[in-house]
Tab-separated table of C-alpha atoms in Angstrom:
chain	number	residue	atom	x	y	z
A	1	MET	CA	111.349	93.620	124.110
A	2	GLY	CA	113.751	93.023	127.001
A	3	PHE	CA	112.532	93.267	130.573
A	4	THR	CA	114.873	96.206	131.383
A	5	LYS	CA	113.684	98.251	128.392
A	6	ARG	CA	110.075	97.533	129.321
A	7	LEU	CA	110.719	98.950	132.830
A	8	ARG	CA	112.253	102.138	131.388
A	9	ARG	CA	109.307	102.753	129.058
A	10	ALA	CA	106.731	101.952	131.704
A	11	GLY	CA	107.864	104.704	134.030
A	12	ALA	CA	107.131	104.911	137.740
A	13	SER	CA	103.375	104.958	137.256
A	14	GLY	CA	103.348	101.762	135.199
A	15	LEU	CA	105.894	99.847	137.242
A	16	LEU	CA	103.387	98.188	139.557
A	17	ALA	CA	101.136	97.083	136.695
A	18	LEU	CA	104.082	95.706	134.715
A	19	LEU	CA	105.374	93.692	137.651
A	20	PHE	CA	101.902	92.281	138.239
A	21	SER	CA	101.620	91.170	134.614
A	22	VAL	CA	104.982	89.418	134.794
A	23	SER	CA	104.087	87.555	137.998
A	24	ALA	CA	100.792	86.494	136.463
A	25	VAL	CA	102.395	84.538	133.620
A	26	LEU	CA	105.574	83.193	135.218
A	27	PRO	CA	106.043	80.532	137.918
A	28	SER	CA	106.945	81.590	141.454
A	29	ALA	CA	110.296	83.314	141.932
A	30	THR	CA	111.235	80.544	144.354
A	31	ALA	CA	110.619	77.817	141.789
A	32	VAL	CA	113.306	75.372	140.697
A	33	ASP	CA	115.023	75.695	137.333
A	34	ALA	CA	113.306	74.334	134.242
A	35	ALA	CA	116.181	71.847	133.821
A	36	ASP	CA	115.145	70.236	137.118
A	37	VAL	CA	111.766	69.233	135.681
A	38	ARG	CA	112.507	65.838	134.185
A	39	VAL	CA	111.289	62.261	133.894
A	40	THR	CA	112.581	60.062	136.716
A	41	GLY	CA	112.373	56.351	137.494
A	42	TYR	CA	113.970	53.150	136.256
A	43	THR	CA	113.831	52.971	132.470
A	44	ILE	CA	113.147	49.253	132.816
A	45	MET	CA	110.081	47.446	131.489
A	46	GLY	CA	107.397	47.285	134.189
A	47	SER	CA	108.633	50.228	136.259
A	48	THR	CA	106.753	53.489	136.843
A	49	LEU	CA	107.987	56.893	135.692
A	50	THR	CA	107.141	60.247	137.260
A	51	VAL	CA	107.954	63.878	136.520
A	52	GLU	CA	110.240	65.430	139.113
A	53	ALA	CA	109.986	69.030	140.372
A	54	ALA	CA	106.986	70.032	138.230
A	55	HIS	CA	104.860	70.911	141.253
A	56	THR	CA	107.590	73.186	142.623
A	57	TYR	CA	108.339	74.786	139.248
A	58	PHE	CA	104.693	75.788	138.742
A	59	GLU	CA	104.137	76.759	142.371
A	60	GLY	CA	101.418	79.395	142.683
A	61	CYS	CA	99.990	78.822	139.222
A	62	SER	CA	96.669	77.590	140.613
A	63	GLY	CA	96.392	80.556	142.977
A	64	SER	CA	94.321	79.847	146.057
A	65	SER	CA	92.445	77.087	144.244
A	66	TRP	CA	92.671	73.519	145.535
A	67	LYS	CA	93.148	72.286	141.985
A	68	PRO	CA	96.602	71.008	140.813
A	69	ASN	CA	99.009	73.646	139.587
A	70	HIS	CA	99.903	71.633	136.479
A	71	SER	CA	98.813	68.757	134.232
A	72	ILE	CA	100.854	66.167	132.340
A	73	GLN	CA	100.705	64.563	128.908
A	74	TRP	CA	103.108	61.656	128.386
A	75	LEU	CA	104.918	61.187	125.071
A	76	ARG	CA	106.521	58.178	123.417
A	77	ASP	CA	109.273	59.269	121.034
A	78	GLY	CA	107.613	62.675	120.943
A	79	VAL	CA	104.129	61.383	120.127
A	80	PRO	CA	101.346	61.875	122.712
A	81	LEU	CA	100.136	58.673	124.350
A	82	PRO	CA	96.329	58.545	124.341
A	83	GLY	CA	94.930	58.544	127.852
A	84	ALA	CA	98.367	58.896	129.458
A	85	SER	CA	97.759	62.069	131.419
A	86	TRP	CA	98.140	60.895	135.002
A	87	TYR	CA	101.022	62.012	137.202
A	88	SER	CA	102.804	58.668	136.800
A	89	TYR	CA	103.247	56.352	133.835
A	90	ARG	CA	103.676	52.555	133.990
A	91	LEU	CA	105.893	51.271	131.187
A	92	THR	CA	104.359	48.657	128.865
A	93	PRO	CA	105.826	46.299	126.239
A	94	ALA	CA	104.936	48.884	123.576
A	95	ASP	CA	107.526	51.218	125.134
A	96	LEU	CA	110.495	48.882	124.662
A	97	GLY	CA	113.264	50.647	122.766
A	98	SER	CA	111.500	54.031	122.835
A	99	HIS	CA	112.144	57.230	124.790
A	100	ILE	CA	109.531	58.662	127.153
A	101	SER	CA	109.044	62.367	127.857
A	102	ALA	CA	106.230	64.574	129.102
A	103	VAL	CA	104.608	67.917	128.335
A	104	VAL	CA	103.817	69.741	131.575
A	105	THR	CA	101.159	72.443	131.343
A	106	ALA	CA	100.670	75.001	134.096
A	107	SER	CA	97.292	75.780	135.597
A	108	PRO	CA	95.612	78.568	133.599
A	109	VAL	CA	94.496	80.345	136.785
A	110	ASN	CA	97.741	82.328	137.085
A	111	CYS	CA	99.994	80.849	134.384
A	112	ALA	CA	97.876	80.559	131.244
A	113	GLY	CA	99.826	79.296	128.244
A	114	GLN	CA	102.854	78.163	130.212
A	115	THR	CA	104.154	74.714	129.170
A	116	LEU	CA	107.384	72.788	129.546
A	117	THR	CA	108.572	69.656	127.752
A	118	THR	CA	110.983	67.406	129.630
A	119	PRO	CA	114.064	65.904	127.982
A	120	PRO	CA	113.456	62.327	126.742
A	121	SER	CA	114.362	59.416	128.988
A	122	ASP	CA	116.949	56.812	128.186
A	123	ALA	CA	115.724	54.048	125.881
A	124	ILE	CA	113.340	51.689	127.659
A	125	ARG	CA	114.935	48.258	128.016
A	126	LYS	CA	113.987	44.798	129.208
A	127	GLU	CA	114.484	43.713	132.794
A	128	PRO	CA	118.175	42.829	133.224
A	129	ALA	CA	118.817	39.134	132.651
A	130	ARG	CA	120.800	36.755	134.841
A	131	ALA	CA	123.901	37.191	132.680
A	132	GLU	CA	124.289	40.813	133.796
A	133	GLY	CA	125.297	39.639	137.265
A	134	PHE	CA	124.524	40.775	140.807
A	135	THR	CA	126.864	43.748	141.197
A	136	GLY	CA	125.791	45.844	138.213
A	137	ARG	CA	129.086	45.346	136.366
A	138	GLY	CA	127.553	43.356	133.519
A	139	ALA	CA	130.335	40.796	133.989
A	140	PHE	CA	130.404	37.039	134.661
A	141	GLU	CA	129.355	36.224	138.225
A	142	LEU	CA	128.770	32.733	139.578
A	143	MET	CA	126.631	31.998	142.625
A	144	ALA	CA	127.376	28.787	144.564
A	145	ARG	CA	126.121	27.187	147.780
A	146	ARG	CA	128.514	25.340	150.068
A	147	HIS	CA	127.555	22.136	151.898
A	148	ASP	CA	127.045	24.115	155.107
A	149	GLY	CA	124.457	26.350	153.403
A	150	THR	CA	126.695	29.388	152.938
A	151	LEU	CA	126.077	31.259	149.701
A	152	MET	CA	129.191	32.384	147.835
A	153	LEU	CA	129.614	34.821	144.950
A	154	TYR	CA	132.479	34.329	142.479
A	155	LEU	CA	133.222	37.446	140.442
A	156	GLY	CA	134.755	37.191	137.001
A	157	ARG	CA	137.213	39.783	135.808
A	158	ASP	CA	135.914	42.993	134.284
A	159	SER	CA	137.463	42.673	130.836
A	160	SER	CA	139.292	39.354	130.565
A	161	LYS	CA	138.878	35.659	131.289
A	162	GLY	CA	139.371	34.507	134.851
A	163	TRP	CA	138.355	35.235	138.421
A	164	LYS	CA	138.531	38.561	140.199
A	165	GLU	CA	137.495	37.696	143.767
A	166	VAL	CA	135.248	35.501	145.927
A	167	ARG	CA	132.724	36.900	148.396
A	168	GLN	CA	130.663	35.281	151.098
A	169	VAL	CA	127.057	36.350	150.624
A	170	GLY	CA	125.799	34.748	153.819
A	171	PRO	CA	124.798	31.563	155.684
A	172	GLY	CA	121.382	29.944	156.107
A	173	TRP	CA	120.610	28.835	152.548
A	174	ALA	CA	120.732	25.072	153.238
A	175	ASP	CA	116.982	24.587	153.722
A	176	PHE	CA	116.052	25.583	150.178
A	177	THR	CA	115.560	22.823	147.627
A	178	LYS	CA	115.825	25.250	144.715
A	179	ILE	CA	117.789	28.484	144.284
A	180	ILE	CA	116.978	30.193	140.999
A	181	ALA	CA	118.888	33.107	139.513
A	182	ALA	CA	116.131	34.538	137.345
A	183	GLY	CA	117.507	38.043	136.763
A	184	ASP	CA	115.698	41.215	137.752
A	185	MET	CA	112.190	40.340	138.913
A	186	GLY	CA	111.235	43.808	140.167
A	187	SER	CA	112.023	46.252	137.328
A	188	ASP	CA	114.550	48.085	139.501
A	189	SER	CA	117.628	47.132	137.411
A	190	VAL	CA	118.945	44.854	140.202
A	191	ASN	CA	119.042	41.064	139.828
A	192	ASP	CA	117.270	38.953	142.443
A	193	LEU	CA	117.126	35.348	143.678
A	194	LEU	CA	114.112	33.034	143.940
A	195	THR	CA	114.115	30.087	146.309
A	196	ALA	CA	111.762	27.194	147.066
A	197	ASP	CA	111.647	25.318	150.368
A	198	ARG	CA	110.741	21.688	151.019
A	199	ALA	CA	107.069	22.595	151.450
A	200	GLY	CA	106.987	24.028	147.929
A	201	ARG	CA	106.774	27.673	148.952
A	202	MET	CA	108.729	30.098	146.794
A	203	TYR	CA	110.344	33.268	148.106
A	204	GLN	CA	111.996	36.229	146.468
A	205	PHE	CA	115.210	37.735	147.818
A	206	ASN	CA	115.662	41.190	146.341
A	207	GLY	CA	119.171	42.074	145.267
A	208	THR	CA	120.953	45.042	146.786
A	209	GLY	CA	122.953	45.764	143.644
A	210	ASP	CA	126.347	45.138	145.232
A	211	GLY	CA	126.224	41.347	145.350
A	212	GLY	CA	124.065	41.006	148.452
A	213	PHE	CA	120.383	40.336	149.090
A	214	HIS	CA	117.684	41.554	151.408
A	215	THR	CA	117.038	38.437	153.480
A	216	TYR	CA	114.021	39.563	155.485
A	217	MET	CA	110.980	37.446	154.551
A	218	ASP	CA	107.503	38.565	155.590
A	219	PRO	CA	105.196	35.495	155.474
A	220	SER	CA	102.181	37.805	155.129
A	221	ILE	CA	103.439	39.040	151.757
A	222	ASP	CA	102.611	36.930	148.717
A	223	TYR	CA	104.806	37.926	145.798
A	224	GLY	CA	102.547	35.953	143.461
A	225	TYR	CA	104.676	32.811	143.459
A	226	GLY	CA	102.639	30.928	146.065
A	227	PRO	CA	102.965	27.293	147.151
A	228	GLY	CA	103.023	24.178	144.978
A	229	TRP	CA	106.494	24.495	143.487
A	230	ASP	CA	107.443	21.104	144.905
A	231	ALA	CA	105.394	19.642	142.032
A	232	PHE	CA	108.200	20.609	139.650
A	233	ASP	CA	111.485	18.750	139.515
A	234	LYS	CA	113.278	21.411	137.461
A	235	VAL	CA	112.828	25.211	137.480
A	236	VAL	CA	114.989	27.687	135.576
A	237	GLY	CA	114.944	31.420	134.890
A	238	PRO	CA	115.594	31.779	131.131
A	239	GLY	CA	115.104	35.553	131.023
A	240	ASP	CA	112.388	37.197	128.937
A	241	PHE	CA	111.025	34.122	127.151
A	242	ASN	CA	107.758	35.574	125.807
A	243	GLY	CA	109.085	38.929	124.603
A	244	ASP	CA	107.215	41.302	126.905
A	245	GLY	CA	110.355	42.651	128.547
A	246	LEU	CA	109.828	40.876	131.889
A	247	ASN	CA	111.846	37.887	133.093
A	248	ASP	CA	109.980	34.568	133.247
A	249	LEU	CA	110.286	31.046	134.678
A	250	LEU	CA	110.263	27.634	132.988
A	251	ALA	CA	109.339	24.588	135.091
A	252	SER	CA	108.982	20.896	134.251
A	253	GLU	CA	106.959	18.234	136.035
A	254	PRO	CA	108.286	14.697	136.596
A	255	ASN	CA	105.887	13.475	133.849
A	256	GLY	CA	107.751	15.636	131.313
A	257	ASP	CA	105.288	18.515	130.883
A	258	LEU	CA	107.063	21.872	130.576
A	259	TYR	CA	105.370	25.118	131.631
A	260	LEU	CA	106.115	28.786	131.083
A	261	PHE	CA	105.305	31.047	134.024
A	262	PRO	CA	105.280	34.622	132.670
A	263	SER	CA	105.995	37.569	134.909
A	264	GLY	CA	103.413	40.238	135.582
A	265	PHE	CA	103.692	43.675	137.101
A	266	ASP	CA	104.596	44.207	140.753
A	267	ARG	CA	106.618	41.002	141.227
A	268	VAL	CA	103.770	38.662	140.300
A	269	ILE	CA	104.040	35.387	138.384
A	270	LYS	CA	101.100	34.619	136.108
A	271	PRO	CA	99.556	31.125	135.800
A	272	GLY	CA	101.643	28.587	133.910
A	273	VAL	CA	101.130	27.824	130.216
A	274	GLN	CA	102.277	24.467	128.839
A	275	VAL	CA	105.015	24.924	126.239
A	276	GLY	CA	106.277	21.363	125.846
A	277	GLN	CA	106.120	17.701	126.780
A	278	GLY	CA	108.548	14.808	126.925
A	279	TRP	CA	111.059	16.727	129.030
A	280	ASP	CA	111.226	13.873	131.558
A	281	VAL	CA	114.164	12.506	129.541
A	282	MET	CA	116.095	15.585	130.659
A	283	ASP	CA	117.721	15.813	134.077
A	284	LEU	CA	118.971	19.385	133.762
A	285	LEU	CA	117.675	22.658	132.322
A	286	ILE	CA	119.978	25.664	131.790
A	287	GLY	CA	119.015	29.248	130.953
A	288	PRO	CA	122.046	30.615	129.064
A	289	GLY	CA	120.315	33.737	127.737
A	290	ASP	CA	120.656	34.285	123.991
A	291	TRP	CA	122.693	31.253	122.961
A	292	ASP	CA	122.302	31.339	119.177
A	293	GLY	CA	122.632	35.085	118.610
A	294	ASP	CA	119.142	35.798	117.267
A	295	GLY	CA	118.220	38.196	120.072
A	296	ASN	CA	115.871	35.767	121.853
A	297	VAL	CA	116.594	33.775	124.994
A	298	ASP	CA	117.140	30.033	124.602
A	299	VAL	CA	117.316	26.906	126.754
A	300	LEU	CA	119.971	24.214	127.061
A	301	ALA	CA	119.003	20.777	128.348
A	302	LYS	CA	121.035	17.668	129.250
A	303	ASP	CA	119.400	14.257	128.944
A	304	LYS	CA	120.073	11.292	131.212
A	305	ALA	CA	122.473	9.809	128.662
A	306	GLY	CA	124.725	12.887	128.875
A	307	ARG	CA	123.726	14.494	125.584
A	308	LEU	CA	123.411	18.292	125.559
A	309	TYR	CA	120.731	19.991	123.450
A	310	SER	CA	120.025	23.573	122.448
A	311	TYR	CA	116.396	24.709	122.169
A	312	GLY	CA	115.947	28.044	120.421
A	313	GLY	CA	113.305	30.413	121.766
A	314	ASP	CA	111.206	32.340	119.250
A	315	GLY	CA	110.822	35.412	121.469
A	316	HIS	CA	107.071	34.898	121.847
A	317	GLY	CA	106.878	32.018	124.315
A	318	GLY	CA	107.556	29.238	121.804
A	319	TRP	CA	110.380	27.376	120.118
A	320	THR	CA	112.275	27.499	116.843
A	321	THR	CA	114.824	24.693	116.501
A	322	ALA	CA	116.214	21.899	118.664
A	323	ARG	CA	119.606	20.341	118.048
A	324	GLN	CA	122.219	18.302	119.856
A	325	ILE	CA	125.348	20.315	120.616
A	326	GLY	CA	127.347	17.889	122.724
A	327	GLN	CA	127.689	14.538	124.443
A	328	GLY	CA	129.491	13.069	127.417
A	329	TRP	CA	128.189	15.710	129.813
A	330	ASN	CA	127.422	13.075	132.447
A	331	ALA	CA	131.084	13.267	133.414
A	332	LEU	CA	130.299	16.674	134.942
A	333	THR	CA	128.726	17.085	138.357
A	334	MET	CA	127.482	20.657	137.976
A	335	ILE	CA	126.540	22.704	134.909
A	336	GLY	CA	125.101	26.202	134.805
A	337	SER	CA	125.144	29.528	133.024
A	338	ALA	CA	126.157	32.926	134.290
A	339	GLY	CA	127.094	35.048	131.292
A	340	ASP	CA	130.243	35.716	129.303
A	341	PHE	CA	133.164	34.209	131.238
A	342	ASN	CA	135.908	34.557	128.629
A	343	ARG	CA	134.814	38.064	127.580
A	344	ASP	CA	134.398	37.247	123.888
A	345	GLY	CA	130.873	38.663	123.651
A	346	PHE	CA	129.046	35.329	123.932
A	347	ASN	CA	127.422	33.680	126.938
A	348	ASP	CA	129.197	30.592	128.287
A	349	VAL	CA	128.360	27.495	130.348
A	350	PRO	CA	130.448	26.906	133.477
A	351	ARG	CA	130.798	23.293	134.611
A	352	ARG	CA	132.545	21.225	137.268
A	353	GLN	CA	134.055	17.825	136.518
A	354	ARG	CA	134.025	14.870	138.932
A	355	CYS	CA	137.247	14.436	140.851
A	356	ARG	CA	138.928	11.147	140.057
């Protein structure tokens, strides 16, 4: 029965009682709209989701009680997640590719039986890889350091081969022995930079999303990288090498031992796990992303004789195949990887040849 008809039938004597019954089962008149109650946060592996506006929507439902005015049950693709009833939800590898929503239930003190289900989130994805660039365009972007320590950003065109513009990121990068473009290391959808100084200390410079970086470094903060990175002669960010949705690091020692350093939550790098040996014959490691099209990130390596090899990742922290894909690469002074330069849908390898 409509609210207006109910008022007519109630009459003047029943008006007060009817209004009281309505206020007892509905949220406060000052509450936000139901459409405002939704899941918010980066839909990136490792980030934390919350439900926005639920407290305001169910305002008054707990009466004068100190207890919360609502409770939450998180859902993955519509199925309740056991034990996931806190007010925030940290995304796990099991959530990759799924959609997260929540059932919000009002306090029974004043709003018994009132529930609301949020719309599902976007599909949960891996942390963005290096190939997606530093400006959020998803286009080819090359980072380079000049001899004076100035960092430069070269932007490829949006939809065709070639260069769009060159930007100066900033000076002061000369003292770092390693600058590693490892992709997003903070689950905020923005790609970052890692650097190591001559003492072996590694720092993280968080990306701003427009091609710049936050350059303030607090020495009291340990992002989990720690000292000791001067023990490695080569370090590269291949992307998500072990398949958990977080970007990792690969590092080789001068004796040829190769280690995988998996990412953890909250910008932490876990202890290294050896994933190879004999890599001392290589003088360059490249993280091109998915090179062979199987959906897993791979590694390219150049040996001291100038031969280029492709090492397929299996998506679980190991390898599939290794094969030579080129020779004569010693004629080039610099080789790297930064995504799809010619806009054909495949990642490329930029290189600079020696001037004659």
